[in-house]
CSV table of C-alpha atoms and ligand atoms in Angstrom, one decimal:
chain,number,residue,atom,x,y,z
A,1,MET,CA,-119.3,-189.7,128.5
A,2,LYS,CA,-118.2,-191.6,131.6
A,3,ALA,CA,-116.8,-191.1,134.9
A,4,ILE,CA,-115.0,-188.2,136.4
A,5,VAL,CA,-114.8,-185.9,133.3
A,6,ASN,CA,-118.6,-186.7,133.0
A,7,ARG,CA,-119.1,-186.0,136.5
A,8,THR,CA,-117.4,-182.9,137.0
A,9,LEU,CA,-118.6,-181.3,134.0
A,10,THR,CA,-122.3,-182.0,134.7
A,11,ALA,CA,-121.6,-180.3,138.5
A,12,ILE,CA,-119.9,-177.2,136.6
A,13,LEU,CA,-122.8,-176.7,134.0
A,14,GLN,CA,-125.6,-177.3,136.6
A,15,GLU,CA,-124.0,-174.6,139.1
A,16,SER,CA,-123.7,-172.3,136.7
A,17,GLU,CA,-127.2,-172.9,134.5
A,18,GLN,CA,-128.8,-170.8,137.1
A,19,ALA,CA,-126.0,-168.2,137.9
A,20,SER,CA,-126.3,-168.0,133.9
A,21,GLY,CA,-122.5,-167.7,133.1
A,22,ILE,CA,-121.0,-168.0,129.5
A,23,ARG,CA,-122.8,-169.8,127.1
A,24,VAL,CA,-121.1,-173.0,125.0
A,25,ASP,CA,-122.3,-174.3,122.1
A,26,ASN,CA,-121.9,-177.0,119.5
A,27,PRO,CA,-120.4,-175.4,116.3
A,28,ALA,CA,-122.1,-178.5,114.6
A,29,THR,CA,-125.6,-178.5,115.4
A,30,GLY,CA,-125.9,-174.9,117.1
A,31,GLU,CA,-126.9,-177.0,120.1
A,32,CYS,CA,-126.6,-175.5,123.6
A,33,LEU,CA,-124.1,-177.7,125.6
A,34,GLY,CA,-124.2,-175.5,129.0
A,35,PHE,CA,-123.4,-172.2,130.7
A,36,VAL,CA,-120.0,-172.3,132.9
A,37,PRO,CA,-119.2,-170.1,135.9
A,38,THR,CA,-118.0,-166.7,135.4
A,39,LEU,CA,-116.0,-164.8,138.1
A,40,SER,CA,-115.8,-160.9,139.4
A,41,THR,CA,-112.8,-159.0,139.0
A,42,THR,CA,-112.6,-159.3,143.0
A,43,GLN,CA,-113.1,-163.6,142.9
A,44,ILE,CA,-110.4,-163.4,140.2
A,45,TYR,CA,-107.9,-161.4,142.7
A,46,GLN,CA,-109.0,-164.5,145.5
A,47,VAL,CA,-107.8,-166.8,142.7
A,48,ILE,CA,-104.6,-165.0,142.7
A,49,GLU,CA,-103.8,-164.7,146.1
A,50,GLN,CA,-104.8,-168.6,146.5
A,51,SER,CA,-102.6,-169.2,143.7
A,52,HIS,CA,-99.6,-167.4,145.1
A,53,GLN,CA,-99.9,-169.8,148.8
A,54,GLY,CA,-100.3,-172.5,146.9
A,55,GLN,CA,-97.3,-171.8,144.9
A,56,THR,CA,-95.1,-171.8,147.7
A,57,GLU,CA,-96.1,-175.0,149.1
A,58,TRP,CA,-95.7,-176.5,145.4
A,59,ASN,CA,-92.3,-175.5,145.4
A,60,ALA,CA,-91.4,-176.6,148.7
A,61,LYS,CA,-92.5,-180.3,148.0
A,62,PRO,CA,-89.7,-182.8,146.8
A,63,ILE,CA,-89.0,-182.6,143.0
A,64,LYS,CA,-89.6,-186.0,143.0
A,65,GLU,CA,-92.7,-185.7,144.0
A,66,ARG,CA,-93.8,-182.9,141.7
A,67,CYS,CA,-92.6,-185.1,139.3
A,68,GLY,CA,-94.8,-188.1,140.3
A,69,ILE,CA,-98.0,-185.9,140.3
A,70,LEU,CA,-97.3,-184.7,136.6
A,71,LYS,CA,-96.8,-188.5,135.3
A,72,LYS,CA,-100.3,-189.4,137.0
A,73,TRP,CA,-101.6,-186.4,135.4
A,74,HIS,CA,-100.2,-187.7,132.1
A,75,GLN,CA,-101.6,-191.2,132.8
A,76,LEU,CA,-105.0,-190.1,133.6
A,77,VAL,CA,-105.3,-187.5,130.7
A,78,ILE,CA,-104.4,-191.0,128.5
A,79,GLU,CA,-106.9,-193.2,130.4
A,80,ASN,CA,-109.9,-190.8,129.9
A,81,GLN,CA,-108.4,-189.9,126.1
A,82,GLU,CA,-112.3,-191.4,125.1
A,83,ASP,CA,-113.8,-188.6,127.2
A,84,LEU,CA,-111.6,-185.9,126.7
A,85,SER,CA,-111.8,-186.3,122.9
A,86,ARG,CA,-115.4,-186.0,122.8
A,87,LEU,CA,-115.7,-182.9,124.8
A,88,ILE,CA,-113.2,-181.0,122.4
A,89,THR,CA,-115.6,-182.5,119.4
A,90,LEU,CA,-118.4,-181.3,120.9
A,91,GLU,CA,-117.1,-178.0,121.8
A,92,GLN,CA,-114.9,-177.2,119.3
A,93,GLY,CA,-116.0,-179.4,116.2
A,94,LYS,CA,-112.9,-180.8,114.8
A,95,PRO,CA,-112.8,-184.4,113.9
A,96,LEU,CA,-113.2,-187.3,117.0
A,97,SER,CA,-109.7,-188.9,115.3
A,98,ALA,CA,-108.4,-185.2,115.5
A,99,ALA,CA,-109.4,-184.7,118.5
A,100,GLN,CA,-107.7,-188.0,120.2
A,101,ALA,CA,-104.9,-186.6,118.4
A,102,GLU,CA,-104.8,-183.6,120.3
A,103,VAL,CA,-105.3,-185.6,123.7
A,104,LEU,CA,-102.4,-187.5,122.8
A,105,TYR,CA,-100.5,-184.5,121.8
A,106,GLY,CA,-101.5,-182.2,124.7
A,107,ALA,CA,-100.9,-185.0,127.4
A,108,SER,CA,-96.9,-185.7,125.3
A,109,PHE,CA,-96.6,-182.1,126.7
A,110,ILE,CA,-97.2,-183.6,130.4
A,111,GLU,CA,-95.3,-186.3,130.2
A,112,TRP,CA,-91.7,-184.4,129.0
A,113,PHE,CA,-92.2,-181.9,131.6
A,114,ALA,CA,-92.6,-184.0,134.1
A,115,GLU,CA,-89.2,-185.3,133.0
A,116,GLU,CA,-87.7,-181.9,132.5
A,117,ALA,CA,-88.4,-181.1,136.2
A,118,ARG,CA,-85.8,-183.2,137.1
A,119,ARG,CA,-83.2,-181.3,135.1
A,120,THR,CA,-83.4,-177.7,135.9
A,121,TYR,CA,-79.8,-177.5,136.5
A,122,GLY,CA,-78.0,-174.5,137.6
A,123,GLU,CA,-73.9,-173.6,136.5
A,124,THR,CA,-70.8,-173.2,138.2
A,125,ILE,CA,-69.0,-170.6,136.6
A,126,PRO,CA,-65.0,-170.0,136.4
A,127,SER,CA,-63.9,-167.0,137.9
A,128,PRO,CA,-61.6,-164.9,136.2
A,129,ASN,CA,-59.6,-163.7,139.2
A,130,GLY,CA,-60.0,-166.7,141.4
A,131,ASP,CA,-61.2,-165.2,144.4
A,132,ARG,CA,-65.0,-166.2,144.7
A,133,GLN,CA,-67.3,-168.7,143.4
A,134,LEU,CA,-69.8,-168.1,140.6
A,135,MET,CA,-73.1,-169.7,140.1
A,136,THR,CA,-76.5,-169.8,139.1
A,137,ILE,CA,-79.8,-171.7,140.3
A,138,ARG,CA,-82.7,-171.6,138.6
A,139,GLN,CA,-86.2,-170.6,140.3
A,140,PRO,CA,-90.0,-170.8,139.7
A,141,ILE,CA,-90.8,-167.1,138.2
A,142,GLY,CA,-94.0,-167.6,141.1
A,143,VAL,CA,-97.5,-167.4,140.0
A,144,ALA,CA,-98.2,-167.9,136.0
A,145,SER,CA,-101.0,-166.9,134.4
A,146,ALA,CA,-102.2,-167.9,130.9
A,147,ILE,CA,-104.7,-166.8,128.0
A,148,THR,CA,-105.4,-169.5,125.4
A,149,PRO,CA,-107.7,-170.2,122.5
A,150,TRP,CA,-110.3,-172.4,121.3
A,151,ASN,CA,-108.5,-173.8,118.3
A,152,PHE,CA,-107.0,-176.8,120.6
A,153,PRO,CA,-108.5,-176.4,123.4
A,154,LEU,CA,-107.0,-178.9,126.0
A,155,ALA,CA,-103.5,-179.1,124.2
A,156,MET,CA,-102.9,-174.9,123.9
A,157,ILE,CA,-103.3,-175.4,128.2
A,158,ALA,CA,-101.2,-179.3,128.7
A,159,ARG,CA,-98.3,-176.8,126.7
A,160,LYS,CA,-98.2,-174.3,129.3
A,161,ALA,CA,-99.4,-175.8,132.3
A,162,ALA,CA,-97.0,-178.7,132.7
A,163,PRO,CA,-93.5,-177.1,132.2
A,164,ALA,CA,-95.3,-174.3,134.8
A,165,LEU,CA,-95.8,-176.9,137.6
A,166,ALA,CA,-92.9,-179.0,136.5
A,167,ALA,CA,-91.1,-175.8,137.5
A,168,GLY,CA,-92.6,-175.2,140.5
A,169,CYS,CA,-94.8,-172.6,139.7
A,170,SER,CA,-98.4,-172.1,140.2
A,171,PHE,CA,-100.8,-171.4,137.2
A,172,ILE,CA,-104.0,-169.9,136.3
A,173,VAL,CA,-105.6,-169.9,133.1
A,174,LYS,CA,-108.2,-168.3,131.3
A,175,PRO,CA,-109.4,-170.8,128.6
A,176,ALA,CA,-111.6,-169.4,125.3
A,177,GLU,CA,-115.1,-168.6,126.2
A,178,LYS,CA,-116.2,-170.8,122.9
A,179,THR,CA,-114.4,-173.8,124.4
A,180,PRO,CA,-113.9,-173.8,128.4
A,181,LEU,CA,-115.0,-177.5,128.8
A,182,SER,CA,-111.8,-179.4,127.9
A,183,ALA,CA,-110.0,-176.9,130.1
A,184,TYR,CA,-112.0,-177.8,133.5
A,185,ALA,CA,-112.2,-181.7,132.4
A,186,LEU,CA,-108.2,-181.2,132.2
A,187,ALA,CA,-107.9,-179.4,135.6
A,188,GLU,CA,-109.9,-182.1,137.1
A,189,LEU,CA,-107.6,-184.8,136.2
A,190,ALA,CA,-104.9,-182.8,137.4
A,191,TYR,CA,-106.5,-182.5,140.7
A,192,GLN,CA,-107.3,-186.5,141.2
A,193,ALA,CA,-103.3,-186.7,140.0
A,194,GLY,CA,-102.6,-185.0,143.4
A,195,VAL,CA,-102.1,-181.3,142.0
A,196,PRO,CA,-103.6,-178.9,144.8
A,197,LYS,CA,-106.3,-176.9,143.8
A,198,ASP,CA,-104.8,-173.6,144.4
A,199,VAL,CA,-102.0,-174.8,142.2
A,200,LEU,CA,-104.2,-174.8,139.0
A,201,GLN,CA,-106.9,-173.0,138.4
A,202,VAL,CA,-109.4,-172.2,135.6
A,203,VAL,CA,-111.0,-168.6,135.3
A,204,LEU,CA,-113.4,-167.0,133.4
A,205,ALA,CA,-115.1,-163.5,133.2
A,206,ILE,CA,-118.1,-162.0,131.4
A,207,GLU,CA,-115.5,-160.0,129.2
A,208,PRO,CA,-112.1,-161.6,128.5
A,209,GLU,CA,-110.4,-157.7,128.5
A,210,GLU,CA,-111.1,-158.3,132.1
A,211,VAL,CA,-108.9,-161.1,133.1
A,212,GLY,CA,-106.3,-159.9,130.9
A,213,LYS,CA,-106.0,-156.4,132.7
A,214,VAL,CA,-106.0,-158.5,136.1
A,215,PHE,CA,-103.5,-160.8,134.9
A,216,THR,CA,-101.2,-157.9,133.5
A,217,SER,CA,-101.1,-155.5,136.4
A,218,HIS,CA,-101.5,-157.9,139.8
A,219,PRO,CA,-97.9,-158.0,141.0
A,220,LEU,CA,-98.1,-161.3,142.1
A,221,VAL,CA,-98.7,-162.6,138.7
A,222,ARG,CA,-95.5,-162.7,137.4
A,223,LYS,CA,-95.9,-164.1,133.9
A,224,LEU,CA,-98.4,-164.3,131.1
A,225,SER,CA,-98.4,-167.1,128.3
A,226,PHE,CA,-100.8,-166.1,125.8
A,227,THR,CA,-102.0,-168.1,122.4
A,228,GLY,CA,-103.9,-166.2,120.2
A,229,SER,CA,-104.4,-163.2,117.8
A,230,THR,CA,-101.1,-160.9,117.2
A,231,ARG,CA,-103.9,-158.0,117.6
A,232,VAL,CA,-104.7,-159.3,121.1
A,233,GLY,CA,-101.2,-160.5,121.9
A,234,LYS,CA,-99.8,-157.1,121.4
A,235,LEU,CA,-102.6,-155.6,123.3
A,236,LEU,CA,-101.3,-157.6,126.4
A,237,MET,CA,-97.6,-157.0,125.7
A,238,GLU,CA,-98.6,-153.2,126.1
A,239,GLN,CA,-100.6,-153.7,129.5
A,240,SER,CA,-97.3,-156.3,130.7
A,241,ALA,CA,-94.9,-153.6,129.9
A,242,LYS,CA,-96.4,-151.2,132.7
A,243,ASP,CA,-95.1,-153.7,135.4
A,244,VAL,CA,-92.6,-155.3,133.3
A,245,LYS,CA,-94.7,-158.4,133.8
A,246,ARG,CA,-92.8,-161.3,131.6
A,247,THR,CA,-94.8,-162.7,128.8
A,248,SER,CA,-94.6,-165.4,126.3
A,249,MET,CA,-96.6,-164.7,122.9
A,250,GLU,CA,-97.6,-167.6,120.6
A,251,LEU,CA,-99.5,-165.4,117.9
A,252,GLY,CA,-100.6,-165.4,114.4
A,253,GLY,CA,-98.8,-167.0,111.0
A,254,ASN,CA,-99.0,-166.8,107.3
A,255,ALA,CA,-97.5,-169.9,106.7
A,256,PRO,CA,-96.1,-170.2,103.1
A,257,PHE,CA,-95.9,-173.6,101.6
A,258,ILE,CA,-93.2,-174.0,98.8
A,259,VAL,CA,-93.1,-176.7,96.3
A,260,PHE,CA,-89.7,-176.6,94.2
A,261,GLU,CA,-89.4,-178.1,90.4
A,262,ASP,CA,-87.7,-181.3,92.0
A,263,ALA,CA,-89.9,-181.9,94.5
A,264,ASP,CA,-91.8,-185.1,95.3
A,265,ILE,CA,-94.9,-183.7,93.9
A,266,ASP,CA,-97.2,-187.0,95.4
A,267,LEU,CA,-95.8,-186.1,99.2
A,268,ALA,CA,-95.8,-182.3,98.6
A,269,VAL,CA,-99.8,-182.8,98.1
A,270,GLU,CA,-100.1,-185.2,101.0
A,271,GLY,CA,-98.5,-182.5,103.2
A,272,ALA,CA,-100.5,-179.8,101.4
A,273,VAL,CA,-103.4,-181.5,102.6
A,274,ALA,CA,-102.2,-182.3,105.8
A,275,SER,CA,-101.1,-178.8,106.5
A,276,LYS,CA,-103.8,-176.8,105.0
A,277,PHE,CA,-107.0,-178.8,106.2
A,278,ARG,CA,-105.6,-179.8,109.7
A,279,ASN,CA,-108.8,-178.4,111.9
A,280,SER,CA,-110.4,-176.9,109.2
A,281,GLY,CA,-107.4,-174.6,108.4
A,282,GLN,CA,-107.9,-173.2,112.0
A,283,ALA,CA,-104.7,-173.4,113.4
A,284,CYS,CA,-101.6,-170.9,113.5
A,285,ILE,CA,-99.2,-172.7,111.7
A,286,CYS,CA,-101.4,-174.2,108.6
A,287,SER,CA,-99.9,-173.4,105.2
A,288,ASN,CA,-101.6,-170.1,104.1
A,289,ARG,CA,-100.2,-169.3,101.1
A,290,PHE,CA,-98.8,-172.0,98.4
A,291,TYR,CA,-96.2,-170.9,96.5
A,292,VAL,CA,-95.3,-173.7,93.3
A,293,HIS,CA,-92.8,-173.6,90.7
A,294,SER,CA,-94.1,-173.4,86.7
A,295,GLN,CA,-92.9,-176.6,85.6
A,296,VAL,CA,-95.1,-178.4,87.9
A,297,TYR,CA,-98.1,-175.9,88.5
A,298,ASP,CA,-100.8,-177.8,86.8
A,299,GLU,CA,-99.7,-181.3,88.0
A,300,PHE,CA,-99.7,-180.1,91.7
A,301,ILE,CA,-103.3,-178.8,91.2
A,302,ALA,CA,-104.3,-181.7,89.4
A,303,LYS,CA,-103.2,-183.8,92.1
A,304,PHE,CA,-104.1,-181.5,95.0
A,305,SER,CA,-107.8,-180.7,93.6
A,306,ALA,CA,-108.1,-184.6,93.1
A,307,ARG,CA,-106.7,-185.5,96.7
A,308,VAL,CA,-108.9,-182.5,98.5
A,309,ALA,CA,-112.4,-183.8,96.6
A,310,THR,CA,-112.0,-186.9,98.7
A,311,LEU,CA,-112.2,-184.9,102.1
A,312,LYS,CA,-115.4,-185.1,103.7
A,313,VAL,CA,-117.2,-182.7,105.7
A,314,GLY,CA,-119.2,-182.9,108.3
A,315,ASN,CA,-120.2,-183.1,112.0
A,316,GLY,CA,-116.8,-184.2,113.7
A,317,LEU,CA,-118.7,-187.1,115.5
A,318,ASP,CA,-119.6,-188.8,112.0
A,319,LYS,CA,-117.4,-191.4,110.6
A,320,ASP,CA,-115.2,-190.9,108.2
A,321,VAL,CA,-115.2,-186.8,108.6
A,322,VAL,CA,-112.1,-185.0,107.9
A,323,ILE,CA,-113.2,-181.5,107.9
A,324,GLY,CA,-115.8,-180.8,111.1
A,325,PRO,CA,-117.3,-177.2,111.1
A,326,LEU,CA,-115.7,-173.6,111.5
A,327,ILE,CA,-115.8,-172.3,115.1
A,328,SER,CA,-118.7,-169.8,114.4
A,329,LEU,CA,-120.9,-168.0,111.5
A,330,GLU,CA,-118.7,-165.0,111.7
A,331,ALA,CA,-115.7,-167.0,111.1
A,332,LYS,CA,-117.0,-168.5,108.0
A,333,ARG,CA,-118.2,-165.1,106.6
A,334,ASN,CA,-114.8,-163.6,107.0
A,335,ILE,CA,-113.5,-166.4,105.3
A,336,GLU,CA,-115.8,-166.2,102.4
A,337,GLN,CA,-115.0,-162.6,102.0
A,338,LEU,CA,-111.3,-163.1,101.7
A,339,VAL,CA,-112.3,-165.5,98.9
A,340,ASP,CA,-114.6,-163.3,97.3
A,341,GLY,CA,-112.0,-160.7,97.5
A,342,ALA,CA,-109.1,-162.8,95.8
A,343,ILE,CA,-111.6,-163.7,93.0
A,344,ALA,CA,-112.7,-160.2,92.5
A,345,GLN,CA,-108.9,-159.5,92.1
A,346,GLY,CA,-108.1,-162.2,89.6
A,347,ALA,CA,-108.2,-165.6,91.1
A,348,LYS,CA,-109.7,-168.6,89.8
A,349,ARG,CA,-111.6,-171.3,91.6
A,350,VAL,CA,-110.4,-175.0,91.1
A,351,ASN,CA,-113.3,-176.5,92.6
A,352,ALA,CA,-117.2,-175.6,91.9
A,353,PRO,CA,-118.6,-173.9,94.9
A,354,GLU,CA,-120.3,-176.0,97.3
A,355,ASN,CA,-123.1,-173.9,99.4
A,356,LEU,CA,-123.0,-175.6,102.9
A,357,ASP,CA,-125.0,-174.7,105.7
A,358,GLY,CA,-124.5,-173.4,109.3
A,359,CYS,CA,-120.5,-173.8,110.2
A,360,PHE,CA,-119.6,-175.9,107.4
A,361,MET,CA,-117.5,-174.8,104.7
A,362,SER,CA,-116.2,-177.2,102.1
A,363,PRO,CA,-112.8,-176.6,100.8
A,364,VAL,CA,-111.5,-174.0,98.2
A,365,ILE,CA,-108.7,-173.9,95.9
A,366,LEU,CA,-107.7,-170.7,94.1
A,367,GLU,CA,-105.0,-170.7,91.0
A,368,ASP,CA,-103.8,-167.6,89.2
A,369,VAL,CA,-103.6,-165.9,92.8
A,370,LYS,CA,-100.9,-163.1,92.6
A,371,HIS,CA,-99.0,-163.0,95.4
A,372,ASP,CA,-99.7,-159.3,96.0
A,373,MET,CA,-103.3,-159.9,96.4
A,374,ASP,CA,-105.2,-159.0,99.9
A,375,ILE,CA,-105.9,-163.0,100.8
A,376,ASN,CA,-102.1,-163.8,101.3
A,377,ARG,CA,-101.8,-160.5,103.7
A,378,HIS,CA,-104.7,-162.6,106.3
A,379,GLU,CA,-104.4,-165.0,108.2
A,380,ILE,CA,-107.1,-167.0,106.1
A,381,PHE,CA,-107.9,-169.6,109.6
A,382,GLY,CA,-110.0,-171.7,107.1
A,383,PRO,CA,-110.1,-174.5,104.0
A,384,VAL,CA,-109.0,-172.1,101.4
A,385,ALA,CA,-105.7,-172.5,99.6
A,386,PRO,CA,-104.5,-169.8,97.4
A,387,ILE,CA,-101.8,-171.1,94.8
A,388,ILE,CA,-99.2,-168.7,93.5
A,389,ARG,CA,-96.8,-169.5,90.6
A,390,PHE,CA,-93.2,-168.9,90.9
A,391,ASP,CA,-90.2,-169.2,88.6
A,392,SER,CA,-87.0,-169.1,90.6
A,393,GLU,CA,-85.9,-169.7,94.3
A,394,GLU,CA,-84.5,-165.7,95.0
A,395,GLN,CA,-88.0,-165.2,93.6
A,396,VAL,CA,-90.1,-167.6,95.9
A,397,LEU,CA,-87.8,-166.8,98.9
A,398,LYS,CA,-88.4,-162.9,98.4
A,399,MET,CA,-92.3,-163.2,98.3
A,400,ALA,CA,-92.2,-166.3,101.4
A,401,ASN,CA,-90.6,-163.7,103.5
A,402,ASP,CA,-92.8,-160.8,102.7
A,403,THR,CA,-95.0,-160.7,105.8
A,404,VAL,CA,-95.0,-159.3,109.2
A,405,TYR,CA,-95.6,-162.7,110.6
A,406,GLY,CA,-93.0,-165.6,111.5
A,407,LEU,CA,-94.4,-168.6,112.9
A,408,ALA,CA,-93.9,-171.8,110.6
A,409,CYS,CA,-93.1,-172.5,106.6
A,410,TYR,CA,-93.0,-175.7,104.9
A,411,PHE,CA,-90.8,-176.1,101.4
A,412,TYR,CA,-90.6,-179.6,99.5
A,413,THR,CA,-87.1,-180.2,97.3
A,414,GLU,CA,-85.1,-183.1,96.7
A,415,ASN,CA,-81.9,-180.6,96.4
A,416,ILE,CA,-79.9,-180.8,99.8
A,417,ASN,CA,-78.2,-177.8,98.8
A,418,ARG,CA,-81.0,-175.8,98.4
A,419,VAL,CA,-82.5,-177.4,101.5
A,420,TRP,CA,-79.7,-175.7,103.4
A,421,ARG,CA,-80.3,-172.4,101.4
A,422,MET,CA,-83.9,-172.1,102.0
A,423,SER,CA,-83.6,-173.2,106.0
A,424,GLU,CA,-81.0,-170.5,106.8
A,425,ARG,CA,-83.1,-167.8,104.6
A,426,LEU,CA,-86.5,-168.4,105.5
A,427,ASP,CA,-87.2,-165.8,108.4
A,428,TYR,CA,-89.5,-168.4,110.3
A,429,GLY,CA,-89.0,-169.9,113.7
A,430,MET,CA,-90.1,-173.2,112.1
A,431,VAL,CA,-89.4,-174.8,108.9
A,432,GLY,CA,-90.6,-178.1,107.9
A,433,ILE,CA,-88.4,-179.6,104.8
A,434,ASN,CA,-90.5,-182.3,103.1
A,435,GLU,CA,-92.4,-182.7,105.9
A,436,ALA,CA,-95.9,-180.7,107.0
A,437,THR,CA,-96.7,-182.7,110.4
A,438,ILE,CA,-93.9,-180.8,112.4
A,439,SER,CA,-95.3,-180.3,116.1
A,440,THR,CA,-93.9,-182.1,118.5
A,441,GLU,CA,-93.4,-182.0,122.7
A,442,VAL,CA,-89.6,-182.1,122.0
A,443,ALA,CA,-89.0,-179.7,119.7
A,444,PRO,CA,-89.2,-175.9,120.2
A,445,PHE,CA,-92.4,-174.4,119.1
A,446,GLY,CA,-92.6,-170.4,118.5
A,447,GLY,CA,-92.2,-167.7,116.1
A,448,VAL,CA,-90.4,-164.5,115.0
A,449,LYS,CA,-91.6,-161.3,114.2
A,450,HIS,CA,-95.1,-160.6,114.8
A,451,SER,CA,-95.6,-164.1,115.3
A,452,GLY,CA,-94.3,-163.9,118.8
A,453,ILE,CA,-91.9,-164.1,121.6
A,454,GLY,CA,-90.9,-167.5,123.2
A,455,LYS,CA,-90.9,-171.4,123.0
A,456,GLU,CA,-93.0,-173.8,124.0
A,457,GLY,CA,-92.0,-177.7,124.7
A,458,ALA,CA,-88.5,-179.1,124.3
A,459,LYS,CA,-85.6,-178.1,126.6
A,460,GLN,CA,-86.4,-174.7,126.5
A,461,GLY,CA,-90.1,-174.7,127.3
A,462,ILE,CA,-89.1,-175.3,131.1
A,463,ASP,CA,-87.3,-171.7,131.2
A,464,GLU,CA,-90.3,-169.5,130.2
A,465,TYR,CA,-91.6,-170.4,133.9
A,466,MET,CA,-87.8,-170.3,135.4
A,467,ASN,CA,-85.4,-167.1,136.6
A,468,ILE,CA,-81.6,-167.6,136.7
A,469,LYS,CA,-80.3,-166.3,139.4
A,470,TYR,CA,-76.4,-165.6,139.7
A,471,LEU,CA,-74.9,-166.4,143.2
A,472,CYS,CA,-71.4,-164.7,144.2
A,473,LEU,CA,-69.9,-166.3,146.8
A,474,GLY,CA,-66.6,-164.1,147.9
A,475,ARG,CA,-63.7,-165.8,149.4
A,476,ARG,CA,-62.0,-165.0,152.7
B,501,ADP,P1,-109.6,-165.5,118.0
B,501,ADP,O1,-109.7,-164.2,117.0
B,501,ADP,O2,-108.6,-166.6,117.4
B,501,ADP,O3,-110.2,-165.9,119.1
B,501,ADP,P2,-108.4,-163.9,120.6
B,501,ADP,O4,-106.6,-163.6,120.4
B,501,ADP,O5,-109.7,-163.2,120.0
B,501,ADP,O6,-108.2,-165.2,119.1
B,501,ADP,O7,-108.5,-165.0,121.4
B,501,ADP,C1,-107.4,-165.9,122.2
B,501,ADP,C2,-108.0,-165.9,123.1
B,501,ADP,O8,-107.6,-164.4,123.9
B,501,ADP,C3,-109.3,-166.0,124.0
B,501,ADP,O9,-109.4,-166.9,124.9
B,501,ADP,C4,-110.2,-164.7,124.1
B,501,ADP,O10,-111.0,-164.9,125.0
B,501,ADP,C5,-109.0,-164.0,124.4
B,501,ADP,N1,-109.2,-162.7,124.6
B,501,ADP,C6,-109.9,-161.9,123.4
B,501,ADP,N2,-109.6,-160.4,123.5
B,501,ADP,C7,-109.0,-160.4,125.0
B,501,ADP,C8,-108.4,-159.2,125.9
B,501,ADP,N3,-108.7,-158.1,125.4
B,501,ADP,N4,-107.6,-159.3,126.8
B,501,ADP,C9,-107.4,-160.5,127.7
B,501,ADP,N5,-107.7,-161.4,126.4
B,501,ADP,C10,-108.7,-161.7,125.4
């Protein structure tokens, strides 16, 4: 690695090795990449106070200047794409090409919100009796905090930090302990672009709970944006309730992928591969359960399994690898248990089992899966595709909505009437129709039910970091 990303990380790693901070490992090799520093609760309090100071100054800057800094940040992320991607692959495991895509995806939010910052309009409201002027202004909420996961260690931070900074907030993030290096690198590029150090800070403690408790209880922190498991999200919402703190939650999913009898099967197979095996199945919008109409069931399975057989599993730095390691041995064990459970309940493997070492796991396709099997109730978060047969639209709609989650869902059909019926009735925040790669900075990302609250990206994304203030001006 070259230039600044490398220098920053060397500094962080050296400083903390002595202080024996959190150990970061490469999931592909088990090799220790280094140690990152941790803060005590008192130090996190200091960070919050600095952030509060910084926010006032940041918000006082002309919007055009703030936009300029964000645009510069975007440009630096793009210029450092190669280094950042390598770092993501080293700490998280995904193939280099996927890491490159993550960097571009993360950068796209910085660019988008640099532009959106200039459109944080208020309104004038016609007064019912004409005796006063009514209007709204939008203001930054203040210090915003975030807790982010390990599966997209750079993009999940960019998607929150960019709208926060664009709105005029300061931002403190606690990245995942398994993948903190990308967070430090992203922050370093922000500083180079001109973001003051107080305005964007990265913190870690020995225990994530400690940081969560401080973020949800400190009066100067006015917002928590969380991406992670539904279990932890609920806990943080409970903690936030005590201080009536604003939250946005991007939590777990249980995405159904439906293939109707009139679908373009080749297109559906490509979509199924993309939505299931991206990041080795470790994404909240990954397809979790496949429902295939009886008339095309055998054809779909034959084509899908032939395509999956071509996916190379291995170290993300190696050429042509499509499926990198899982994040940990524990994650792998949990996924294998789900597969064993489904087989014990009557599911059959389509492809022969292949035992790989370490955190590597080869894709598993299961047929003869029944909707009520346990595997369909869990977010698998791994390269396993359970396939369920269905016979009618009503039946599949009922099964698809039969979950506490509501993040993303996908369906394939060539029937335009069905497209509308299904789109309206699927109880999800996002619907992919004949398309499985749906995330983009210009559209609102977010779920319903236990999958969360709030939107990221799009014109709505910045609202999560702003308050609407109503002004009523009396006329004399
Ligand atoms: P996963 O199981 O995929 O790691 P988690 O929800 O456990 O998902 O983790 C997502 C993020 O939440 C990580 O940054 C993790 O450190 C953090 N986290 C986990 N438990 C807590 C907690 N009790 N309080 C605050 N943050 C937490």
